[in-house]
Coordinates of C-alpha atoms in Angstrom, one line a residue:
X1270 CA -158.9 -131.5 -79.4
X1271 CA -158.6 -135.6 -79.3
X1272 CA -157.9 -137.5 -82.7
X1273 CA -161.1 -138.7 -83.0
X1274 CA -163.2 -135.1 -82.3
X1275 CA -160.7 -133.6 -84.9
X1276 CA -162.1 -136.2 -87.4
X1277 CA -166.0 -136.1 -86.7
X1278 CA -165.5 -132.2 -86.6
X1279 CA -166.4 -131.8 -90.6
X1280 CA -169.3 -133.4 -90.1
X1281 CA -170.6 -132.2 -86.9
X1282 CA -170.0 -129.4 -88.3
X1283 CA -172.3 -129.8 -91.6
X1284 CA -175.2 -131.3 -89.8
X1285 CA -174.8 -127.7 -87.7
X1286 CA -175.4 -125.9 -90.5
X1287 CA -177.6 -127.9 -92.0
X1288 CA -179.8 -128.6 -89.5
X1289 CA -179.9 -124.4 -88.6
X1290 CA -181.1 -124.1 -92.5
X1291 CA -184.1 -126.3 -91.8
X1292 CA -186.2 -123.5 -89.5
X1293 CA -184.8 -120.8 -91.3
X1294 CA -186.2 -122.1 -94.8
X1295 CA -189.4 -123.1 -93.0
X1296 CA -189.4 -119.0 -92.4
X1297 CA -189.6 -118.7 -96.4
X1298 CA -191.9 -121.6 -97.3
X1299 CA -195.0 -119.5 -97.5
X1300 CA -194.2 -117.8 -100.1
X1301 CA -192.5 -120.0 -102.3
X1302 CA -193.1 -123.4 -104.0
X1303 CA -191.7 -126.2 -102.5
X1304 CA -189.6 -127.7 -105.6
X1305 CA -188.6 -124.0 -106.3
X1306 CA -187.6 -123.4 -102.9
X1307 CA -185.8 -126.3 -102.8
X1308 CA -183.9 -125.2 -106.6
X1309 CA -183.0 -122.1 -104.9
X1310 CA -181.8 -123.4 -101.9
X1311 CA -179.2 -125.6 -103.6
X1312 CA -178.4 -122.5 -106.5
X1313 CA -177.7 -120.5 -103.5
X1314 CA -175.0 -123.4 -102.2
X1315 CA -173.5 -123.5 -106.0
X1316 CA -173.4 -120.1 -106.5
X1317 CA -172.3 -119.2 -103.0
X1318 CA -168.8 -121.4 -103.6
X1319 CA -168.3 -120.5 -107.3
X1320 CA -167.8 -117.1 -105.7
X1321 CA -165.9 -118.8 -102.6
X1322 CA -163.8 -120.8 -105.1
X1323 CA -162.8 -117.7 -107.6
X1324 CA -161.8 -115.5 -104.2
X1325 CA -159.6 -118.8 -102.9
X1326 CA -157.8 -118.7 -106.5
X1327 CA -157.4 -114.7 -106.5
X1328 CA -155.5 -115.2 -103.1
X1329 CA -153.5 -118.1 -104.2
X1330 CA -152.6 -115.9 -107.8
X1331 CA -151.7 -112.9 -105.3
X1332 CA -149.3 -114.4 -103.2
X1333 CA -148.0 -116.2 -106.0
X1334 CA -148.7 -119.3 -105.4
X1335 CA -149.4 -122.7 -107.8
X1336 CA -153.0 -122.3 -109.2
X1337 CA -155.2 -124.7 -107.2
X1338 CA -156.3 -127.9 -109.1
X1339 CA -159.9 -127.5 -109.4
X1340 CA -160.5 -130.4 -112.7
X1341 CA -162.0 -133.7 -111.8
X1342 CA -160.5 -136.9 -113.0
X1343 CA -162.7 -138.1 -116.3
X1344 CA -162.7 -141.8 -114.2
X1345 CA -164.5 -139.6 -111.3
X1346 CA -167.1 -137.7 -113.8
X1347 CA -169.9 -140.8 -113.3
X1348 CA -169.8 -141.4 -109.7
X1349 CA -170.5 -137.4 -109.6
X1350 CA -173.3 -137.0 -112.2
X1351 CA -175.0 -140.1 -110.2
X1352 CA -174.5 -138.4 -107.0
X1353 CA -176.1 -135.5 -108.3
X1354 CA -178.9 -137.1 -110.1
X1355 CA -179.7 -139.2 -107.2
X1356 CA -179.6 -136.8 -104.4
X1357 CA -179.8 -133.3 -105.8
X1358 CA -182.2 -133.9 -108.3
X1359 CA -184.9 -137.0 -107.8
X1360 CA -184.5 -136.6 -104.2
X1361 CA -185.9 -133.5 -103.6
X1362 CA -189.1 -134.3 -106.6
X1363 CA -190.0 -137.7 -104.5
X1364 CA -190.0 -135.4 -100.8
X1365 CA -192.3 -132.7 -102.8
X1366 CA -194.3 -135.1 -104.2
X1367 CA -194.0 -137.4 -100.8
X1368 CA -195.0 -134.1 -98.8
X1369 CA -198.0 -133.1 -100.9
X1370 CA -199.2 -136.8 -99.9
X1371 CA -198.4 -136.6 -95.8
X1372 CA -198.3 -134.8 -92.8
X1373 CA -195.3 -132.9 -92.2
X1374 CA -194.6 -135.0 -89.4
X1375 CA -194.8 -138.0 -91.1
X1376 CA -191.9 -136.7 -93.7
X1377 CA -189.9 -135.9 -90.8
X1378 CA -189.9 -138.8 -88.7
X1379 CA -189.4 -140.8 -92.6
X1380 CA -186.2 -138.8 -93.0
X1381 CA -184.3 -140.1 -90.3
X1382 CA -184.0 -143.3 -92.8
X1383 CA -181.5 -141.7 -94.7
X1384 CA -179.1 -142.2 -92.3
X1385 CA -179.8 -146.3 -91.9
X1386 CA -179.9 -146.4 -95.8
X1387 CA -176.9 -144.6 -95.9
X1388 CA -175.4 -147.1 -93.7
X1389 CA -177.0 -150.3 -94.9
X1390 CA -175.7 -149.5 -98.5
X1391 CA -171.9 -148.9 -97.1
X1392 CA -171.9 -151.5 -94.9
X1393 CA -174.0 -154.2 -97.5
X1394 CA -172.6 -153.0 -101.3
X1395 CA -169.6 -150.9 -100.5
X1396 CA -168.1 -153.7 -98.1
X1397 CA -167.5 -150.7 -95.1
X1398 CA -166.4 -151.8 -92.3
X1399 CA -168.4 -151.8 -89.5
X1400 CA -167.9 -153.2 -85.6
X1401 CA -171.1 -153.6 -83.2
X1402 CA -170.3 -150.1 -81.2
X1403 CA -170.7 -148.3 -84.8
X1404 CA -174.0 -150.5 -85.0
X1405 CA -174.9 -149.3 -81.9
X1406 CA -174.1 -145.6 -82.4
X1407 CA -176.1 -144.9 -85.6
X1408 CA -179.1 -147.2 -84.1
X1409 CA -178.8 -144.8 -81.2
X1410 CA -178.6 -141.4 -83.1
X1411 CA -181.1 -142.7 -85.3
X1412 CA -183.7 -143.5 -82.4
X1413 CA -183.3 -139.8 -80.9
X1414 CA -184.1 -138.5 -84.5
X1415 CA -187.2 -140.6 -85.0
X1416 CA -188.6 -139.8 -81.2
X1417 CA -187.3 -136.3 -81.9
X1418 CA -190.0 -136.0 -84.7
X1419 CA -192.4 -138.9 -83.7
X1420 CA -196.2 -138.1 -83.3
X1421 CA -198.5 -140.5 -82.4
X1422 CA -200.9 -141.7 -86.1
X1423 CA -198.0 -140.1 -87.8
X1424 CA -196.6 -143.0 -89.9
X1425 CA -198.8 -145.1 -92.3
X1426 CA -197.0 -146.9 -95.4
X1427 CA -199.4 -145.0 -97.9
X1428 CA -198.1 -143.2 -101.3
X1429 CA -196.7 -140.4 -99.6
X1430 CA -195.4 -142.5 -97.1
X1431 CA -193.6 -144.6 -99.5
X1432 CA -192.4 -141.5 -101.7
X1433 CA -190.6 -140.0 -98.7
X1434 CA -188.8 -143.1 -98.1
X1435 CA -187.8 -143.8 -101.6
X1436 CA -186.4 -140.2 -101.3
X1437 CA -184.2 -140.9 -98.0
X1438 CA -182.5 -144.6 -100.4
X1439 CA -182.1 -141.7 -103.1
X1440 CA -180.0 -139.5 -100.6
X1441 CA -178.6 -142.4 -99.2
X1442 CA -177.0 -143.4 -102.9
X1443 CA -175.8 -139.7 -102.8
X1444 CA -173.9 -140.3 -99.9
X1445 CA -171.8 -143.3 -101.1
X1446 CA -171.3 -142.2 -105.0
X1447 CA -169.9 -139.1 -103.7
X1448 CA -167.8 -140.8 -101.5
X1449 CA -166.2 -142.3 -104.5
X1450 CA -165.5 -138.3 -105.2
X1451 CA -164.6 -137.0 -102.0
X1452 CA -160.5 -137.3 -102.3
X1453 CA -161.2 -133.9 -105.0
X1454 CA -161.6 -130.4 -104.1
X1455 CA -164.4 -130.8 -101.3
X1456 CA -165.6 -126.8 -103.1
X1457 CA -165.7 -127.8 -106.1
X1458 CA -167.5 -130.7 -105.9
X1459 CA -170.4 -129.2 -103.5
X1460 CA -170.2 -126.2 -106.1
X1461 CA -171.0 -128.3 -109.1
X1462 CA -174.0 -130.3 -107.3
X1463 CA -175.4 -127.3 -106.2
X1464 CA -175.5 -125.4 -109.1
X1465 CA -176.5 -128.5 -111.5
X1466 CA -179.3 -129.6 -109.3
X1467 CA -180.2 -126.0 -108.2
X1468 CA -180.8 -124.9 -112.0
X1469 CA -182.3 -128.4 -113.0
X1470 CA -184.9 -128.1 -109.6
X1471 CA -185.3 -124.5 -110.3
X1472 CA -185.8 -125.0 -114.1
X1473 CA -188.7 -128.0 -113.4
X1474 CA -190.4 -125.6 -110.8
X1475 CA -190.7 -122.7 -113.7
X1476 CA -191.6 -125.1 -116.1
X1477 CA -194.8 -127.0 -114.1
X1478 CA -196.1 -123.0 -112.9
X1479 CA -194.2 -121.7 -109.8
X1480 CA -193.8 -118.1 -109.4
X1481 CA -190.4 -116.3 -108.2
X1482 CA -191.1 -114.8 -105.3
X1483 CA -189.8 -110.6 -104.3
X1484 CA -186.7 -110.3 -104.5
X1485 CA -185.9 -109.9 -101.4
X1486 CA -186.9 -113.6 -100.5
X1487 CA -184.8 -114.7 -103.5
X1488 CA -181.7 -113.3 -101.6
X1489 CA -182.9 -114.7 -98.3
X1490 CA -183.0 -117.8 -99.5
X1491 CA -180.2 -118.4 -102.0
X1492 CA -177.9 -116.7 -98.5
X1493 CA -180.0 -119.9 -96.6
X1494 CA -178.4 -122.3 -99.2
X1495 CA -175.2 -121.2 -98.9
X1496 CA -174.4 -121.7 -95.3
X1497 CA -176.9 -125.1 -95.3
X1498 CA -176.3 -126.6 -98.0
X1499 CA -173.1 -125.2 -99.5
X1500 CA -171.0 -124.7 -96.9
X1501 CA -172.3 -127.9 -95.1
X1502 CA -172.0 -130.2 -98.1
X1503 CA -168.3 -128.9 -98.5
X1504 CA -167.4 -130.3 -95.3
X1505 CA -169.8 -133.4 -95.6
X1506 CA -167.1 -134.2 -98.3
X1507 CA -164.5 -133.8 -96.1
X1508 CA -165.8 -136.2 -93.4
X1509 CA -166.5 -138.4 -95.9
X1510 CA -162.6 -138.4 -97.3
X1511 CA -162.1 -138.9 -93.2
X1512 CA -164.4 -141.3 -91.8
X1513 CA -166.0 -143.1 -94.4
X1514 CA -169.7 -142.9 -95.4
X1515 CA -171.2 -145.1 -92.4
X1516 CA -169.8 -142.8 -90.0
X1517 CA -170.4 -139.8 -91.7
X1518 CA -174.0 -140.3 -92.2
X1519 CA -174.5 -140.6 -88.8
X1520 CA -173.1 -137.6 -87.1
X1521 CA -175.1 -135.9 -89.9
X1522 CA -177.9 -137.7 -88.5
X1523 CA -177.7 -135.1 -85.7
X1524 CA -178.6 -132.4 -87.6
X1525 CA -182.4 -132.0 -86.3
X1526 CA -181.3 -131.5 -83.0
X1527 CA -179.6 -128.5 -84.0
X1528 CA -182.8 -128.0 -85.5
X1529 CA -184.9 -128.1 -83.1
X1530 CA -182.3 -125.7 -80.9
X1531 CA -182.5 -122.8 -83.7
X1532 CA -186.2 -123.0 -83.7
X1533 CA -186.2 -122.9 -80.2
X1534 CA -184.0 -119.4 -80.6
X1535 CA -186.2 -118.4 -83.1
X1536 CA -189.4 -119.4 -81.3
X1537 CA -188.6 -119.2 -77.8
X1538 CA -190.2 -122.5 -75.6
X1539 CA -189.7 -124.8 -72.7
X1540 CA -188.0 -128.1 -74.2
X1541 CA -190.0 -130.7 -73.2
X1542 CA -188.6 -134.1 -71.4
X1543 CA -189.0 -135.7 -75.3
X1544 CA -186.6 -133.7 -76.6
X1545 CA -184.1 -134.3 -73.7
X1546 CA -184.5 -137.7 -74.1
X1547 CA -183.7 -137.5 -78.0
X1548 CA -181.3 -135.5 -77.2
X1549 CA -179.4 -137.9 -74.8
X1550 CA -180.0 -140.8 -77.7
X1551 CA -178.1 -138.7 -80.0
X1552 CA -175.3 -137.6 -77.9
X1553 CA -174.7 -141.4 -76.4
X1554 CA -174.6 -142.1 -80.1
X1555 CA -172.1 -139.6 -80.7
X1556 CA -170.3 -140.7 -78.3
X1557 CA -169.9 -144.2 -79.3
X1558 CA -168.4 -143.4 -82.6
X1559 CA -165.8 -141.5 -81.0
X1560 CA -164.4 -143.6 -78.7
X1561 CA -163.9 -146.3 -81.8
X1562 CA -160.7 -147.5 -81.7
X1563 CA -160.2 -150.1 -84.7
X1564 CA -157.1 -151.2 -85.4
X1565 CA -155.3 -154.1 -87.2
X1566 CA -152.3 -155.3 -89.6
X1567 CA -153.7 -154.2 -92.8
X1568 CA -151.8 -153.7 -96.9
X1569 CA -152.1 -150.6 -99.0
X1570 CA -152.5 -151.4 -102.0
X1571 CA -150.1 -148.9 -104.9
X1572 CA -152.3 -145.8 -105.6
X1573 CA -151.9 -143.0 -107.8
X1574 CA -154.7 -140.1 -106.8
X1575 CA -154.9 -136.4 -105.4
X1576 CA -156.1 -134.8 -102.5
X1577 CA -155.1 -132.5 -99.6
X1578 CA -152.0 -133.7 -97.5
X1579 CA -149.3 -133.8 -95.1
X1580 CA -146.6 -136.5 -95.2
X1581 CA -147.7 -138.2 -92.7
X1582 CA -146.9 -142.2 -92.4
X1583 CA -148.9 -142.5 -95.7
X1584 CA -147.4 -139.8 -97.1
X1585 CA -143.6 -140.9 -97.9
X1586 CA -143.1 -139.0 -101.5
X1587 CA -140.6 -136.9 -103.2
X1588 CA -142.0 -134.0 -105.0
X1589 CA -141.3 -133.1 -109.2
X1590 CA -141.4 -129.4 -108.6
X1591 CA -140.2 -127.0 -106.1
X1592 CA -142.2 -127.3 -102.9
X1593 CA -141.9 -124.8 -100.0
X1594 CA -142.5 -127.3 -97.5
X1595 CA -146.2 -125.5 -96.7
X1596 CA -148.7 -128.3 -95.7
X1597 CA -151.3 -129.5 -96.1
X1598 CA -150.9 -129.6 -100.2
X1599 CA -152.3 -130.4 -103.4
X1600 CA -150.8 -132.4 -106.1
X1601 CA -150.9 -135.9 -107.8
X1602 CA -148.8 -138.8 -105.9
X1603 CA -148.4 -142.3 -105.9
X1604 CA -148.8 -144.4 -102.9
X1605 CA -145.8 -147.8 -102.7
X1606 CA -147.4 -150.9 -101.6
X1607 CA -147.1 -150.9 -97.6
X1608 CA -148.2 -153.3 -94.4
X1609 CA -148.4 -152.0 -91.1
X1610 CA -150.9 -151.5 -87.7
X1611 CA -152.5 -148.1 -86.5
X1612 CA -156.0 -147.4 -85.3
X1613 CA -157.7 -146.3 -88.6
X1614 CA -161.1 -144.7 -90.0
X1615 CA -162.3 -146.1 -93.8
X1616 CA -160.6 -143.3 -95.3
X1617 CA -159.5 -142.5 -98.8
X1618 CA -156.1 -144.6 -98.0
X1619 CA -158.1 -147.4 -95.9
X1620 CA -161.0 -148.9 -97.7
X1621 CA -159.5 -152.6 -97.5
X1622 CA -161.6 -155.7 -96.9
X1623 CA -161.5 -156.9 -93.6

């Protein structure tokens, strides 16, 4: 696997996932609430990695080895409670109350602005870089989603409309604040924004008259939430420690066409020359971003923070306790101030100005 498939991996990977959960908790939308479903869905993805995260911990404890660091910094505690606020909890109230407004296809072709307000606010408040081949990726991807979901009369700019949209900037601020996270414990940190959303979602839905649905259903779908949006939240945080939020966001932005495939699977049909032509869009947008190649004299500044490693050319540190040489690690370490030129992603160690 080339250097740069190894890196959009993660998130090719979550939009999978994701995108697979989309038909699948369309099958259980009948008989449950929408804001409920959607609390469910994302206690299913906390609940789901607490277990994950106590079984990782067992294992480590068994073979004796360091206890995993699983505490977030205090200076990373508000760039996480905004993260969740913006995108697991008034994100999913503005869609509900967007989608009792609009047509379904309306909301979907709206959601495909997540991933241009995920960009725009990268590129415009979090100084990302970005060159025209980027550009033209996400406008690509983007493009394939939108004709993906289009239906002629869909779109108007009424309440509903506007709701949706003011959803997708919500989930768009999600993205970047939990950028600012995303050199922790990718678990943990899709743990506690599942399970704080999920109960805060699930909570309001009680509260305003929604019924739990059998039992059965609550399994199915908390099972749903922990492959799509658990499990693919997890490794949206580790693209994001990887390629920055830009680039990120838009092989997420793929995550309809894998869809549209499961539905396919799940209701068997023709694909018609629309979704070929999406699907082309999408995968000449894809592969744009990975045949970036940005490189350029650039200074790390000193840095003192923790995350999964290997010593690598950034990685030049001696270790305070007895290390068995197993890699990648975990454990606090400085970085010296250093100049030098390799092709580079807006990573955790490259988020210089340009």
């Amino acid at each position: 696997m080339n250097a740069s498939l190894r890196h959009a991996a993660p998130a090719l990977s979550a939009a999978l996932l994701f995108g697979a959960s989309t038909p699948l908790a369309k099958l259980l939308v009948g008989e449950t609430a929408p804001l409920l479903l959607a609390g469910l869905l994302y206690l299913g993805s906390g609940v789901g990695l607490a277990l994950l995260i106590g079984l990782r911990r067992a294992m480590a404890s068994g073979r004796g080895d360091p206890a995993p660091i699983f505490a977030l910094p205090r200076r990373d505690l508000p760039w996480l409670l905004g993260a969740i606020v913006a995108g697991g909890m008034l994100g999913p109230a503005l869609l509900m109350a967007g989608l009792a407004r609009t047509s379904a296809a309306s909301a979907s072709l709206l959601l495909n602005i997540e991933g241009v307000l995920t960009a725009l606010i990268a590129w415009l408040v979090f100084r990302e870089n970005a060159d025209r081949r980027i550009v033209a990726g996400m406008a690509a991807i983007v493009a394939g989603g939108a004709l993906l979901a289009w239906q002629p009369g869909a779109v108007a700019l009424a309440p509903g409309a506007l709701l949706v949209i003011a959803a997708c900037l919500c989930w768009g601020v999600d993205n970047n604040l939990t950028r600012k996270v995303s050199a922790n414990d990718a678990m943990l940190v899709a743990c506690l924004k599942g399970l704080i959303a999920g109960a805060c979602n699930t909570a309001l839905a009680l509260t305003g008259g929604a019924v739990l649905p059998p039992l059965a259903s609550i399994v199915a779908t908390l099972a749903v939430g922990f492959a799509g949006y658990g499990l693919s939240l997890a490794l949206f945080v580790v693209a994001l420690r990887t390629l920055g939020t830009a680039r990120t966001g838009a092989y997420f932005s793929v995550a309809p066409l894998f869809g549209v495939l499961v539905a396919f699977a799940l209701w068997p049909q023709a694909p018609d020359a629309v979704f070929w032509i999406a699907a082309a869009l999408m995968g000449f947008g894809v592969w744009l971003h990975l045949r970036e190649r940005h490189a350029h004299a650039h200074t790390h500044e000193p840095l003192l923070h923790t995350h999964p490693h290997t010593h690598d050319a950034h990685h030049h540190h001696l270790h305070d306790f007895a290390w068995d040489g197993s890699e990648p690690h975990v454990h606090p370490h400085d970085h010296t101030a250093l100049t030098h030129r390799h092709p580079h992603y807006p990573d955790l160690h490259h988020r210089h100005p340009h």
